[in-house]
Amino acid sequence: MFNGEKILADSVIVATGGLSYPVTGSTGDGYNFARQAGHNVSKLYPSLVPIKTKENWCSELQGLSLKNVSITVRENKKVIYQDFGEMIFTHYGVSGPIILSASRYLAGKYNNHCTISIDLKPALDEKEMDNRLLGDFEKFHNKDFKNSLDNLLPQKLIPVIIELCEIDPNKKVNLVTKEERQRLKNLIKNLTCTVVDHTGYSEAVVTAGGVFVDEIDPSTMESKLVSGLYFCGEVLDVDSFTGGFNLQIAFSTGYLAGLNS
């Protein structure tokens, strides 16, 4: 039915998108169309979406972009994802390419005690990191601790690291104990924030979940349940990481549906 009028067609392609970017008119209608036709739809989640965190210090770092860092995502202390690349701190938590990719593995798990640990110096192992600190401390041995990290960390990050490692910022570097240095090293290699939520479909790049793909002919995109009914793009239970992969999914499945309908 369209505006109360029944329209007959030899074939119909459902290309309505998912739930992400609702300002474009993407309201998830395609999932309802699929259900009405007898199809199953898996649970839906916003994916490739910025993450909200518990810690206030993330908002203090708003706008700080980090390159060449690694992250480890844990669910109940179990590692579920690792990545390397760029990220950014926001007023609500964290975002950027590696965070968006991590959100795919956090879908449906935001109440499962998940954390994101950031290694600020992934090129250095524990021993090398300790040697780097020893070298910097030797170089700046007469400086206050708060003035000794300029060559190691971005300026905006230094006050947060000092606060978290609980070393007196006015303490002379040559008086910093081995235990304090270890705390600093552990923090640089394992800066951890607690995941509490995501920013929702309005900021999600893609919707995870959708029409069961085993109910769709992959060579034509035609429904195996209803002849002449085709599905393509985000309405399907197919999604991927950032980098154009989701666009490729939409283009390829749309091409097949159009070619065969």
PDB file of C-alpha atoms in Angstrom:
ATOM      1  CA  MET A   1       0.000   0.000   0.000  1.00  0.00           C
ATOM      2  CA  PHE A   2       1.237   3.519  -0.819  1.00  0.00           C
ATOM      3  CA  ASN A   3      -0.880   6.453   0.384  1.00  0.00           C
ATOM      4  CA  GLY A   4      -3.766   4.044   0.705  1.00  0.00           C
ATOM      5  CA  GLU A   5      -3.312   2.722  -2.817  1.00  0.00           C
ATOM      6  CA  LYS A   6      -2.317  -0.848  -3.582  1.00  0.00           C
ATOM      7  CA  ILE A   7       0.544  -1.032  -6.085  1.00  0.00           C
ATOM      8  CA  LEU A   8       1.192  -4.256  -7.982  1.00  0.00           C
ATOM      9  CA  ALA A   9       4.719  -5.098  -9.142  1.00  0.00           C
ATOM     10  CA  ASP A  10       6.541  -8.028 -10.637  1.00  0.00           C
ATOM     11  CA  SER A  11       9.327  -7.564  -8.088  1.00  0.00           C
ATOM     12  CA  VAL A  12      10.150  -5.431  -5.061  1.00  0.00           C
ATOM     13  CA  ILE A  13      13.586  -4.473  -3.727  1.00  0.00           C
ATOM     14  CA  VAL A  14      13.805  -3.523  -0.065  1.00  0.00           C
ATOM     15  CA  ALA A  15      16.683  -1.010   0.108  1.00  0.00           C
ATOM     16  CA  THR A  16      15.562   1.077   3.059  1.00  0.00           C
ATOM     17  CA  GLY A  17      18.803   1.015   5.039  1.00  0.00           C
ATOM     18  CA  GLY A  18      18.944   0.335   8.758  1.00  0.00           C
ATOM     19  CA  LEU A  19      18.379   2.490  11.837  1.00  0.00           C
ATOM     20  CA  SER A  20      21.573   4.552  11.699  1.00  0.00           C
ATOM     21  CA  TYR A  21      21.483   8.188  10.554  1.00  0.00           C
ATOM     22  CA  PRO A  22      17.719   8.618  11.167  1.00  0.00           C
ATOM     23  CA  VAL A  23      17.932  12.223   9.905  1.00  0.00           C
ATOM     24  CA  THR A  24      18.220  10.747   6.406  1.00  0.00           C
ATOM     25  CA  GLY A  25      14.829   9.079   6.822  1.00  0.00           C
ATOM     26  CA  SER A  26      16.269   5.692   7.714  1.00  0.00           C
ATOM     27  CA  THR A  27      13.703   4.482  10.249  1.00  0.00           C
ATOM     28  CA  GLY A  28      14.088   0.709  10.067  1.00  0.00           C
ATOM     29  CA  ASP A  29      10.921   0.185   7.997  1.00  0.00           C
ATOM     30  CA  GLY A  30      12.697  -2.467   5.955  1.00  0.00           C
ATOM     31  CA  TYR A  31      12.898  -4.743   8.966  1.00  0.00           C
ATOM     32  CA  ASN A  32       9.129  -4.513   9.406  1.00  0.00           C
ATOM     33  CA  PHE A  33       8.605  -5.253   5.710  1.00  0.00           C
ATOM     34  CA  ALA A  34      10.808  -8.340   6.074  1.00  0.00           C
ATOM     35  CA  ARG A  35       8.952  -9.582   9.152  1.00  0.00           C
ATOM     36  CA  GLN A  36       5.589  -9.108   7.421  1.00  0.00           C
ATOM     37  CA  ALA A  37       6.880 -11.256   4.567  1.00  0.00           C
ATOM     38  CA  GLY A  38       7.789 -14.015   7.031  1.00  0.00           C
ATOM     39  CA  HIS A  39      11.498 -13.304   7.357  1.00  0.00           C
ATOM     40  CA  ASN A  40      13.471 -13.434  10.578  1.00  0.00           C
ATOM     41  CA  VAL A  41      15.392 -10.349  11.713  1.00  0.00           C
ATOM     42  CA  SER A  42      18.278 -10.660  14.164  1.00  0.00           C
ATOM     43  CA  LYS A  43      18.661  -8.310  17.129  1.00  0.00           C
ATOM     44  CA  LEU A  44      19.678  -4.837  16.036  1.00  0.00           C
ATOM     45  CA  TYR A  45      22.496  -2.708  17.452  1.00  0.00           C
ATOM     46  CA  PRO A  46      24.194   0.569  16.542  1.00  0.00           C
ATOM     47  CA  SER A  47      27.658  -0.262  15.244  1.00  0.00           C
ATOM     48  CA  LEU A  48      30.753   1.748  14.355  1.00  0.00           C
ATOM     49  CA  VAL A  49      29.558   4.147  17.019  1.00  0.00           C
ATOM     50  CA  PRO A  50      31.387   6.390  19.545  1.00  0.00           C
ATOM     51  CA  ILE A  51      31.652   5.039  23.090  1.00  0.00           C
ATOM     52  CA  LYS A  52      30.609   6.666  26.353  1.00  0.00           C
ATOM     53  CA  THR A  53      32.889   6.053  29.346  1.00  0.00           C
ATOM     54  CA  LYS A  54      32.569   6.319  33.108  1.00  0.00           C
ATOM     55  CA  GLU A  55      35.756   8.265  33.836  1.00  0.00           C
ATOM     56  CA  ASN A  56      35.633  12.072  34.037  1.00  0.00           C
ATOM     57  CA  TRP A  57      39.212  12.411  32.791  1.00  0.00           C
ATOM     58  CA  CYS A  58      38.091  11.422  29.282  1.00  0.00           C
ATOM     59  CA  SER A  59      36.055  14.627  29.028  1.00  0.00           C
ATOM     60  CA  GLU A  60      39.078  16.589  30.322  1.00  0.00           C
ATOM     61  CA  LEU A  61      40.945  15.323  27.262  1.00  0.00           C
ATOM     62  CA  GLN A  62      38.187  16.324  24.832  1.00  0.00           C
ATOM     63  CA  GLY A  63      39.613  16.971  21.383  1.00  0.00           C
ATOM     64  CA  LEU A  64      42.909  15.165  21.995  1.00  0.00           C
ATOM     65  CA  SER A  65      43.707  12.874  19.084  1.00  0.00           C
ATOM     66  CA  LEU A  66      46.167  10.015  19.536  1.00  0.00           C
ATOM     67  CA  LYS A  67      47.996   8.300  16.692  1.00  0.00           C
ATOM     68  CA  ASN A  68      49.822   4.973  16.698  1.00  0.00           C
ATOM     69  CA  VAL A  69      48.261   3.706  19.906  1.00  0.00           C
ATOM     70  CA  SER A  70      46.846   0.266  20.569  1.00  0.00           C
ATOM     71  CA  ILE A  71      43.696  -0.695  22.438  1.00  0.00           C
ATOM     72  CA  THR A  72      42.569  -3.862  24.159  1.00  0.00           C
ATOM     73  CA  VAL A  73      38.846  -4.312  24.785  1.00  0.00           C
ATOM     74  CA  ARG A  74      37.813  -6.656  27.582  1.00  0.00           C
ATOM     75  CA  GLU A  75      34.460  -8.083  28.587  1.00  0.00           C
ATOM     76  CA  ASN A  76      34.499  -9.304  32.185  1.00  0.00           C
ATOM     77  CA  LYS A  77      38.337  -9.230  31.945  1.00  0.00           C
ATOM     78  CA  LYS A  78      38.332 -11.443  28.838  1.00  0.00           C
ATOM     79  CA  VAL A  79      39.979  -9.923  25.750  1.00  0.00           C
ATOM     80  CA  ILE A  80      37.393  -9.584  22.952  1.00  0.00           C
ATOM     81  CA  TYR A  81      39.140  -7.159  20.589  1.00  0.00           C
ATOM     82  CA  GLN A  82      42.499  -5.514  19.932  1.00  0.00           C
ATOM     83  CA  ASP A  83      43.486  -2.859  17.410  1.00  0.00           C
ATOM     84  CA  PHE A  84      46.152  -0.309  16.501  1.00  0.00           C
ATOM     85  CA  GLY A  85      45.743   3.134  14.983  1.00  0.00           C
ATOM     86  CA  GLU A  86      44.056   6.456  15.755  1.00  0.00           C
ATOM     87  CA  MET A  87      41.490   7.526  18.342  1.00  0.00           C
ATOM     88  CA  ILE A  88      40.164  10.722  19.892  1.00  0.00           C
ATOM     89  CA  PHE A  89      38.796  11.723  23.297  1.00  0.00           C
ATOM     90  CA  THR A  90      35.382  13.405  23.432  1.00  0.00           C
ATOM     91  CA  HIS A  91      33.187  15.115  26.020  1.00  0.00           C
ATOM     92  CA  TYR A  92      31.386  11.801  26.585  1.00  0.00           C
ATOM     93  CA  GLY A  93      34.234   9.293  26.159  1.00  0.00           C
ATOM     94  CA  VAL A  94      36.190   8.026  23.159  1.00  0.00           C
ATOM     95  CA  SER A  95      35.837   7.861  19.382  1.00  0.00           C
ATOM     96  CA  GLY A  96      37.983   7.591  16.248  1.00  0.00           C
ATOM     97  CA  PRO A  97      38.693   4.715  13.828  1.00  0.00           C
ATOM     98  CA  ILE A  98      39.894   2.046  16.268  1.00  0.00           C
ATOM     99  CA  ILE A  99      37.123   2.870  18.761  1.00  0.00           C
ATOM    100  CA  LEU A 100      34.433   2.673  16.086  1.00  0.00           C
ATOM    101  CA  SER A 101      35.729  -0.740  15.023  1.00  0.00           C
ATOM    102  CA  ALA A 102      35.815  -1.860  18.662  1.00  0.00           C
ATOM    103  CA  SER A 103      32.159  -0.895  19.077  1.00  0.00           C
ATOM    104  CA  ARG A 104      31.185  -3.749  16.746  1.00  0.00           C
ATOM    105  CA  TYR A 105      32.493  -6.192  19.358  1.00  0.00           C
ATOM    106  CA  LEU A 106      30.746  -4.311  22.157  1.00  0.00           C
ATOM    107  CA  ALA A 107      27.302  -4.570  20.557  1.00  0.00           C
ATOM    108  CA  GLY A 108      24.871  -5.881  23.163  1.00  0.00           C
ATOM    109  CA  LYS A 109      27.568  -6.026  25.846  1.00  0.00           C
ATOM    110  CA  TYR A 110      27.457  -2.553  27.390  1.00  0.00           C
ATOM    111  CA  ASN A 111      26.277  -3.927  30.734  1.00  0.00           C
ATOM    112  CA  ASN A 112      28.926  -6.654  30.876  1.00  0.00           C
ATOM    113  CA  HIS A 113      31.740  -4.820  32.697  1.00  0.00           C
ATOM    114  CA  CYS A 114      33.608  -3.890  29.526  1.00  0.00           C
ATOM    115  CA  THR A 115      36.798  -1.815  29.512  1.00  0.00           C
ATOM    116  CA  ILE A 116      39.086  -0.268  26.928  1.00  0.00           C
ATOM    117  CA  SER A 117      42.809  -0.240  27.781  1.00  0.00           C
ATOM    118  CA  ILE A 118      44.971   2.157  25.800  1.00  0.00           C
ATOM    119  CA  ASP A 119      48.678   1.482  25.280  1.00  0.00           C
ATOM    120  CA  LEU A 120      50.135   4.934  24.648  1.00  0.00           C
ATOM    121  CA  LYS A 121      53.516   3.504  23.629  1.00  0.00           C
ATOM    122  CA  PRO A 122      52.850   0.163  21.884  1.00  0.00           C
ATOM    123  CA  ALA A 123      56.250   0.218  20.158  1.00  0.00           C
ATOM    124  CA  LEU A 124      57.953  -0.215  23.552  1.00  0.00           C
ATOM    125  CA  ASP A 125      57.636  -3.361  25.642  1.00  0.00           C
ATOM    126  CA  GLU A 126      57.588  -3.183  29.442  1.00  0.00           C
ATOM    127  CA  LYS A 127      61.380  -3.213  29.809  1.00  0.00           C
ATOM    128  CA  GLU A 128      61.931  -0.705  27.016  1.00  0.00           C
ATOM    129  CA  MET A 129      59.296   1.572  28.506  1.00  0.00           C
ATOM    130  CA  ASP A 130      61.027   1.436  31.879  1.00  0.00           C
ATOM    131  CA  ASN A 131      64.390   2.240  30.250  1.00  0.00           C
ATOM    132  CA  ARG A 132      62.789   5.176  28.441  1.00  0.00           C
ATOM    133  CA  LEU A 133      61.492   6.550  31.736  1.00  0.00           C
ATOM    134  CA  LEU A 134      64.869   6.063  33.384  1.00  0.00           C
ATOM    135  CA  GLY A 135      66.520   7.948  30.529  1.00  0.00           C
ATOM    136  CA  ASP A 136      64.060  10.840  30.723  1.00  0.00           C
ATOM    137  CA  PHE A 137      64.315  10.992  34.503  1.00  0.00           C
ATOM    138  CA  GLU A 138      68.097  11.132  34.262  1.00  0.00           C
ATOM    139  CA  LYS A 139      67.880  13.915  31.692  1.00  0.00           C
ATOM    140  CA  PHE A 140      65.442  15.972  33.782  1.00  0.00           C
ATOM    141  CA  HIS A 141      66.635  14.885  37.225  1.00  0.00           C
ATOM    142  CA  ASN A 142      66.550  18.427  38.654  1.00  0.00           C
ATOM    143  CA  LYS A 143      63.089  19.257  37.315  1.00  0.00           C
ATOM    144  CA  ASP A 144      59.734  18.903  39.047  1.00  0.00           C
ATOM    145  CA  PHE A 145      57.935  15.736  38.020  1.00  0.00           C
ATOM    146  CA  LYS A 146      55.175  17.742  36.297  1.00  0.00           C
ATOM    147  CA  ASN A 147      57.792  19.214  33.940  1.00  0.00           C
ATOM    148  CA  SER A 148      59.531  15.954  33.087  1.00  0.00           C
ATOM    149  CA  LEU A 149      57.028  14.359  30.700  1.00  0.00           C
ATOM    150  CA  ASP A 150      57.054  16.874  27.841  1.00  0.00           C
ATOM    151  CA  ASN A 151      59.114  14.623  25.562  1.00  0.00           C
ATOM    152  CA  LEU A 152      57.001  11.571  26.369  1.00  0.00           C
ATOM    153  CA  LEU A 153      53.338  12.578  26.220  1.00  0.00           C
ATOM    154  CA  PRO A 154      51.053  15.141  24.553  1.00  0.00           C
ATOM    155  CA  GLN A 155      50.832  18.276  26.698  1.00  0.00           C
ATOM    156  CA  LYS A 156      47.086  17.926  27.277  1.00  0.00           C
ATOM    157  CA  LEU A 157      47.524  14.384  28.551  1.00  0.00           C
ATOM    158  CA  ILE A 158      50.217  15.140  31.131  1.00  0.00           C
ATOM    159  CA  PRO A 159      48.000  16.568  33.936  1.00  0.00           C
ATOM    160  CA  VAL A 160      45.652  13.570  33.689  1.00  0.00           C
ATOM    161  CA  ILE A 161      48.516  11.064  33.813  1.00  0.00           C
ATOM    162  CA  ILE A 162      50.037  12.857  36.796  1.00  0.00           C
ATOM    163  CA  GLU A 163      46.723  12.763  38.640  1.00  0.00           C
ATOM    164  CA  LEU A 164      46.102   9.096  37.883  1.00  0.00           C
ATOM    165  CA  CYS A 165      49.596   7.891  38.810  1.00  0.00           C
ATOM    166  CA  GLU A 166      49.353   9.767  42.145  1.00  0.00           C
ATOM    167  CA  ILE A 167      52.882  11.175  42.091  1.00  0.00           C
ATOM    168  CA  ASP A 168      53.338  14.609  43.640  1.00  0.00           C
ATOM    169  CA  PRO A 169      53.609  16.939  40.609  1.00  0.00           C
ATOM    170  CA  ASN A 170      56.067  19.167  42.492  1.00  0.00           C
ATOM    171  CA  LYS A 171      58.329  16.294  43.505  1.00  0.00           C
ATOM    172  CA  LYS A 172      61.838  16.459  42.067  1.00  0.00           C
ATOM    173  CA  VAL A 173      62.382  13.793  39.447  1.00  0.00           C
ATOM    174  CA  ASN A 174      65.480  12.446  41.227  1.00  0.00           C
ATOM    175  CA  LEU A 175      63.263  11.684  44.228  1.00  0.00           C
ATOM    176  CA  VAL A 176      60.672   9.643  42.327  1.00  0.00           C
ATOM    177  CA  THR A 177      60.769   6.106  43.726  1.00  0.00           C
ATOM    178  CA  LYS A 178      60.969   2.885  41.734  1.00  0.00           C
ATOM    179  CA  GLU A 179      57.432   2.027  42.835  1.00  0.00           C
ATOM    180  CA  GLU A 180      56.147   5.381  41.577  1.00  0.00           C
ATOM    181  CA  ARG A 181      57.981   4.923  38.292  1.00  0.00           C
ATOM    182  CA  GLN A 182      56.357   1.510  37.891  1.00  0.00           C
ATOM    183  CA  ARG A 183      52.925   3.046  38.458  1.00  0.00           C
ATOM    184  CA  LEU A 184      53.655   5.606  35.763  1.00  0.00           C
ATOM    185  CA  LYS A 185      54.883   2.932  33.354  1.00  0.00           C
ATOM    186  CA  ASN A 186      51.825   0.755  33.958  1.00  0.00           C
ATOM    187  CA  LEU A 187      49.545   3.715  33.344  1.00  0.00           C
ATOM    188  CA  ILE A 188      51.229   4.637  30.058  1.00  0.00           C
ATOM    189  CA  LYS A 189      50.996   1.039  28.873  1.00  0.00           C
ATOM    190  CA  ASN A 190      47.519   0.428  30.250  1.00  0.00           C
ATOM    191  CA  LEU A 191      45.405   3.590  30.454  1.00  0.00           C
ATOM    192  CA  THR A 192      41.989   2.065  31.114  1.00  0.00           C
ATOM    193  CA  CYS A 193      38.493   3.493  30.802  1.00  0.00           C
ATOM    194  CA  THR A 194      35.180   1.831  31.649  1.00  0.00           C
ATOM    195  CA  VAL A 195      32.565   1.431  28.926  1.00  0.00           C
ATOM    196  CA  VAL A 196      29.065   2.478  29.987  1.00  0.00           C
ATOM    197  CA  ASP A 197      27.149   3.101  26.745  1.00  0.00           C
ATOM    198  CA  HIS A 198      27.256   4.242  23.130  1.00  0.00           C
ATOM    199  CA  THR A 199      26.006   7.445  21.513  1.00  0.00           C
ATOM    200  CA  GLY A 200      23.123   5.763  19.694  1.00  0.00           C
ATOM    201  CA  TYR A 201      21.893   5.307  16.151  1.00  0.00           C
ATOM    202  CA  SER A 202      22.090   9.042  15.443  1.00  0.00           C
ATOM    203  CA  GLU A 203      25.898   8.794  15.417  1.00  0.00           C
ATOM    204  CA  ALA A 204      26.312   5.160  14.369  1.00  0.00           C
ATOM    205  CA  VAL A 205      27.826   4.558  10.940  1.00  0.00           C
ATOM    206  CA  VAL A 206      25.914   1.317  10.435  1.00  0.00           C
ATOM    207  CA  THR A 207      23.314  -0.970  11.999  1.00  0.00           C
ATOM    208  CA  ALA A 208      24.496  -4.396  13.110  1.00  0.00           C
ATOM    209  CA  GLY A 209      21.923  -7.133  12.603  1.00  0.00           C
ATOM    210  CA  GLY A 210      19.117  -7.451  10.096  1.00  0.00           C
ATOM    211  CA  VAL A 211      17.382  -9.930   7.819  1.00  0.00           C
ATOM    212  CA  PHE A 212      18.816 -13.424   8.203  1.00  0.00           C
ATOM    213  CA  VAL A 213      21.169 -13.998   5.278  1.00  0.00           C
ATOM    214  CA  ASP A 214      20.449 -17.725   5.126  1.00  0.00           C
ATOM    215  CA  GLU A 215      16.939 -16.743   4.000  1.00  0.00           C
ATOM    216  CA  ILE A 216      18.367 -14.820   1.025  1.00  0.00           C
ATOM    217  CA  ASP A 217      19.846 -16.213  -2.202  1.00  0.00           C
ATOM    218  CA  PRO A 218      23.379 -14.724  -2.181  1.00  0.00           C
ATOM    219  CA  SER A 219      23.696 -14.885  -5.973  1.00  0.00           C
ATOM    220  CA  THR A 220      20.573 -12.783  -6.637  1.00  0.00           C
ATOM    221  CA  MET A 221      19.563 -11.202  -3.280  1.00  0.00           C
ATOM    222  CA  GLU A 222      16.103 -12.713  -3.764  1.00  0.00           C
ATOM    223  CA  SER A 223      14.130 -13.967  -0.796  1.00  0.00           C
ATOM    224  CA  LYS A 224      14.018 -17.733  -0.457  1.00  0.00           C
ATOM    225  CA  LEU A 225      10.595 -17.351   1.140  1.00  0.00           C
ATOM    226  CA  VAL A 226       8.799 -14.949  -1.216  1.00  0.00           C
ATOM    227  CA  SER A 227       9.376 -15.001  -4.965  1.00  0.00           C
ATOM    228  CA  GLY A 228      10.097 -11.573  -6.446  1.00  0.00           C
ATOM    229  CA  LEU A 229      11.141 -10.017  -3.125  1.00  0.00           C
ATOM    230  CA  TYR A 230      14.734  -8.785  -2.899  1.00  0.00           C
ATOM    231  CA  PHE A 231      16.820  -7.286  -0.086  1.00  0.00           C
ATOM    232  CA  CYS A 232      20.047  -5.306  -0.219  1.00  0.00           C
ATOM    233  CA  GLY A 233      22.348  -3.118   1.838  1.00  0.00           C
ATOM    234  CA  GLU A 234      22.081  -2.380   5.528  1.00  0.00           C
ATOM    235  CA  VAL A 235      18.697  -4.050   5.942  1.00  0.00           C
ATOM    236  CA  LEU A 236      20.579  -7.372   5.698  1.00  0.00           C
ATOM    237  CA  ASP A 237      22.440  -8.910   8.640  1.00  0.00           C
ATOM    238  CA  VAL A 238      25.783  -7.987   7.073  1.00  0.00           C
ATOM    239  CA  ASP A 239      28.148  -5.273   8.297  1.00  0.00           C
ATOM    240  CA  SER A 240      31.859  -4.608   8.501  1.00  0.00           C
ATOM    241  CA  PHE A 241      34.493  -2.184   9.813  1.00  0.00           C
ATOM    242  CA  THR A 242      35.188   1.379   8.671  1.00  0.00           C
ATOM    243  CA  GLY A 243      37.085   1.895   5.430  1.00  0.00           C
ATOM    244  CA  GLY A 244      34.361   1.733   2.798  1.00  0.00           C
ATOM    245  CA  PHE A 245      33.454  -1.903   3.410  1.00  0.00           C
ATOM    246  CA  ASN A 246      29.833  -1.150   4.329  1.00  0.00           C
ATOM    247  CA  LEU A 247      29.448   0.995   1.231  1.00  0.00           C
ATOM    248  CA  GLN A 248      30.819  -1.889  -0.824  1.00  0.00           C
ATOM    249  CA  ILE A 249      28.269  -4.234   0.756  1.00  0.00           C
ATOM    250  CA  ALA A 250      25.476  -1.816  -0.182  1.00  0.00           C
ATOM    251  CA  PHE A 251      26.754  -1.315  -3.750  1.00  0.00           C
ATOM    252  CA  SER A 252      27.360  -5.017  -4.425  1.00  0.00           C
ATOM    253  CA  THR A 253      24.095  -6.340  -2.963  1.00  0.00           C
ATOM    254  CA  GLY A 254      22.144  -3.490  -4.582  1.00  0.00           C
ATOM    255  CA  TYR A 255      23.706  -4.287  -7.959  1.00  0.00           C
ATOM    256  CA  LEU A 256      22.794  -7.962  -7.660  1.00  0.00           C
ATOM    257  CA  ALA A 257      19.228  -7.173  -6.579  1.00  0.00           C
ATOM    258  CA  GLY A 258      18.774  -4.712  -9.439  1.00  0.00           C
ATOM    259  CA  LEU A 259      20.311  -7.048 -11.992  1.00  0.00           C
ATOM    260  CA  ASN A 260      18.105  -9.988 -11.040  1.00  0.00           C
ATOM    261  CA  SER A 261      14.788  -8.367 -10.181  1.00  0.00           C
TER     262      SER A 261
END
